[in-house]
Short mmCIF file of C-alpha atoms in Angstrom, two decimals:
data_model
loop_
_atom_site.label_atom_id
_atom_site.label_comp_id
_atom_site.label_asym_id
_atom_site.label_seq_id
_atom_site.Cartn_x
_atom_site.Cartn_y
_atom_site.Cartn_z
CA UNK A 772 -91.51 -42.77 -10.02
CA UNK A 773 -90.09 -45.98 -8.79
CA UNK A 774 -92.19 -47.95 -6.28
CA UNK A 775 -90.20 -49.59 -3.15
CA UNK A 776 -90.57 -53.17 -3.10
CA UNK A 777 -91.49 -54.45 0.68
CA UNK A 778 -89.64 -58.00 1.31
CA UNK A 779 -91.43 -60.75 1.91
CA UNK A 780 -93.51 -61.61 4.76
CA UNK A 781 -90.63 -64.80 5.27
CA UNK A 782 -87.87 -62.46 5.54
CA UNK A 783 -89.30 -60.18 7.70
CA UNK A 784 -90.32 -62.82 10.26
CA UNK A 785 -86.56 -63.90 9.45
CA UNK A 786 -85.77 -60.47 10.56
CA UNK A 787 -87.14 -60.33 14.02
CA UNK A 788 -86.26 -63.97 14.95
CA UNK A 789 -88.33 -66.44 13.94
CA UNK A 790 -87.03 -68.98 11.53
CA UNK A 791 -88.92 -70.97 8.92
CA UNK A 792 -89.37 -71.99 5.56
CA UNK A 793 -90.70 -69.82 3.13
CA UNK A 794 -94.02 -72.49 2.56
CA UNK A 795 -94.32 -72.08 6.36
CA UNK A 796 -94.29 -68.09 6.29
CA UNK A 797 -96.83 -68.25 3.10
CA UNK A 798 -99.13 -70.05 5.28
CA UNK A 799 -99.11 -67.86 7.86
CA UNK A 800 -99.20 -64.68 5.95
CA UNK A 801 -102.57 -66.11 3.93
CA UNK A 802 -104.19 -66.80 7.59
CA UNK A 803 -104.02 -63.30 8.38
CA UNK A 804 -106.02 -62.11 5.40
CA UNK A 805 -108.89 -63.96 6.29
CA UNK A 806 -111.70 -61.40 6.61
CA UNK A 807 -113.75 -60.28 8.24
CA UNK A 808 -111.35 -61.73 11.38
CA UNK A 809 -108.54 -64.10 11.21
CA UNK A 810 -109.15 -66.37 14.23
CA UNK A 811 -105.98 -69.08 14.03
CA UNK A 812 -105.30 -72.06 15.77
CA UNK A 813 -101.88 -72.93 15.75
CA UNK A 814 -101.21 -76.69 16.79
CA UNK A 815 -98.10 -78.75 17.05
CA UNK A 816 -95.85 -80.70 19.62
CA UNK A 817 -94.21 -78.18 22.97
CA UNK A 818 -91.17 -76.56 21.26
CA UNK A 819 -92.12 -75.92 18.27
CA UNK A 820 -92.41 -71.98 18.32
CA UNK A 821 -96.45 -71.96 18.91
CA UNK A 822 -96.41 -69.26 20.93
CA UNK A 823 -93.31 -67.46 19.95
CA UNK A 824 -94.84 -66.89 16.07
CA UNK A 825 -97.84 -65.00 17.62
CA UNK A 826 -95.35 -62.06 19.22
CA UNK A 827 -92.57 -62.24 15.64
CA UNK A 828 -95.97 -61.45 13.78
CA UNK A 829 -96.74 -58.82 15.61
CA UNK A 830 -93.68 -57.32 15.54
CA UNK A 831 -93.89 -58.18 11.42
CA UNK A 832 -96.91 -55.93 11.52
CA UNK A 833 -95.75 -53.28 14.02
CA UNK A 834 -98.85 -54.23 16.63
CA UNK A 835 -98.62 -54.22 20.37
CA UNK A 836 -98.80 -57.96 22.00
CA UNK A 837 -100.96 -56.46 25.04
CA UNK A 838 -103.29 -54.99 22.23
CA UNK A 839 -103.94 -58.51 20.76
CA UNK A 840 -104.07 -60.13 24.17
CA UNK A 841 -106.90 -57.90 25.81
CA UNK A 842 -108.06 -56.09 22.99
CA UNK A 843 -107.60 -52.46 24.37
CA UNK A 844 -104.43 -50.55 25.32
CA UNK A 845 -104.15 -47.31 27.05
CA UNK A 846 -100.80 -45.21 25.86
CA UNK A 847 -100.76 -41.62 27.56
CA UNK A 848 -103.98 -41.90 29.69
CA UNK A 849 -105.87 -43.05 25.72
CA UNK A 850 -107.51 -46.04 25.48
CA UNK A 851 -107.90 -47.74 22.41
CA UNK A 852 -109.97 -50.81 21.45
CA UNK A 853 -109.74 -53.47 18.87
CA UNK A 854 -111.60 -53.00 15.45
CA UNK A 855 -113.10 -56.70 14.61
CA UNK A 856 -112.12 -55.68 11.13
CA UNK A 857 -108.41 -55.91 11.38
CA UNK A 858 -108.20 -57.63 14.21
CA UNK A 859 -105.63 -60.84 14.13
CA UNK A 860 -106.57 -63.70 16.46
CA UNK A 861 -103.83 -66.92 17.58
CA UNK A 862 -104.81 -69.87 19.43
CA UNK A 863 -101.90 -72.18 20.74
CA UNK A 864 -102.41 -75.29 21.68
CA UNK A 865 -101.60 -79.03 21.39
CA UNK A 866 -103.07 -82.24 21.37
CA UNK A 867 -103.40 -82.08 25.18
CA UNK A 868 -106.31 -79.42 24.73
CA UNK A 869 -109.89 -80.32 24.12
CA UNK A 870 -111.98 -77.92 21.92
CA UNK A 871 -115.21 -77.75 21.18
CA UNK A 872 -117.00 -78.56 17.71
CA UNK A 873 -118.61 -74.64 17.19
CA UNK A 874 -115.04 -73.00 17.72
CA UNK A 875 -113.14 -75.69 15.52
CA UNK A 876 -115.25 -74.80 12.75
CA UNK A 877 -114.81 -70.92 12.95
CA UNK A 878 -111.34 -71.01 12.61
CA UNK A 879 -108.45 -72.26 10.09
CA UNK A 880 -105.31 -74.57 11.92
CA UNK A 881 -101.43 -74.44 11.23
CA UNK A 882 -99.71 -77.05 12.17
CA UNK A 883 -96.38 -75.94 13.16
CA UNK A 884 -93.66 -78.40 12.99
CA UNK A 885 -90.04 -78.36 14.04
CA UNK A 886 -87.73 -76.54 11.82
CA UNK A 887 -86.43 -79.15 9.06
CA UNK A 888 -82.12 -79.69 9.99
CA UNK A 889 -81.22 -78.13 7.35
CA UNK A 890 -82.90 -74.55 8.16
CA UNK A 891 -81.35 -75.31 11.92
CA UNK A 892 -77.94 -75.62 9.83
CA UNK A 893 -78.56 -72.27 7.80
CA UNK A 894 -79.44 -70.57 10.81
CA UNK A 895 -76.01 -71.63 12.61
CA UNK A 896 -74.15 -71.04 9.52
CA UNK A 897 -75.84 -67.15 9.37
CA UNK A 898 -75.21 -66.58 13.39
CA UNK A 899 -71.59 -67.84 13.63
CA UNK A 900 -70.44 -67.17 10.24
CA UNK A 901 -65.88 -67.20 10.41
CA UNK A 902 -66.49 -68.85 13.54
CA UNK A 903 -64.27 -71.89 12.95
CA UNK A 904 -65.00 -73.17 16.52
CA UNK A 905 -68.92 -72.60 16.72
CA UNK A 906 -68.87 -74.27 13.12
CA UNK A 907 -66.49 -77.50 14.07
CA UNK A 908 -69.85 -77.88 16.39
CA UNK A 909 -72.71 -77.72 13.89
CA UNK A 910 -72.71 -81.84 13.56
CA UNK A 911 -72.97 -82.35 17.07
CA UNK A 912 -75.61 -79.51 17.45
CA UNK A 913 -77.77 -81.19 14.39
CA UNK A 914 -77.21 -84.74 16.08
CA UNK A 915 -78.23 -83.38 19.23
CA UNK A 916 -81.61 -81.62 17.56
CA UNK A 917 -82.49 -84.54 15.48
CA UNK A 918 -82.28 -86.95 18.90
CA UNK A 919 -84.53 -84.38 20.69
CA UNK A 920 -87.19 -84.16 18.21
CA UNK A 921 -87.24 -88.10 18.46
CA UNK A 922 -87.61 -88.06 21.86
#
């Protein structure tokens, strides 16, 4: 009996959207096995996909967004609540957000940067792939990327 291999946690998130390395996606897919909860921080400058990883991993993991928002979600009149033991907890936030010492320390951190050029430039390449006039455009785009992360 052959077993069917699932892909990776990084090509799945690939899959619904959300672009990163695979060292990024690793990261991520260790936080969620913390146990007995997996209570995440993720941190990093506006634009860098903070809160947009949060809904991609749900998808990932076929969960509802409302579900991890509130903790309960009524389908068909049924309500269903949250068990603690496989429930998946993301914080966003940046460095204009003030914490305090107690939550820090019950929770791991992610720091997500912006996407390296290159990935930017696979990404293009995958989305406009035989399109000679979206790639004649791929410089400019990078140029234009690099100067906003700058700024």
């Amino acid at each position: 009996m052959s077993e069917t291999k699932q892909p990776s946690f990084h090509k799945r998130l690939n899959d619904t959207g959300y672009f990163c390395t695979e060292d990024f996606a690793d990261v991520v897919e260790n936080a969620l096995h913390k146990k007995p909860m997996s209570i995440t921080m993720l941190r990093g400058k506006a634009g860098t996909g903070k809160s947009y990883l949060p809904e991609k991993i749900a998808e990932v993991l076929g969960m509802f967004l409302e579900f991890l928002q509130s903790g309960r979600i009524s389908i068909s009149g049924t309500e269903y609540k949250a068990n603690l033991d496989n429930l998946i907890i993301f914080f966003t936030g940046n460095d204009d957000r003030v914490f305090s010492e107690p939550f820090i320390k019950r929770m791991k951190f992610i720091e997500v940067e912006h996407m390296p050029p290159s990935l930017i430039l696979q990404i293009l390449s995958s989305k406009y792939a035989g399109n000679k006039e979206a790639e004649n455009m791929f410089n400019a785009v990078l140029n234009l990327y690099n100067a906003s992360i700058l700024g």
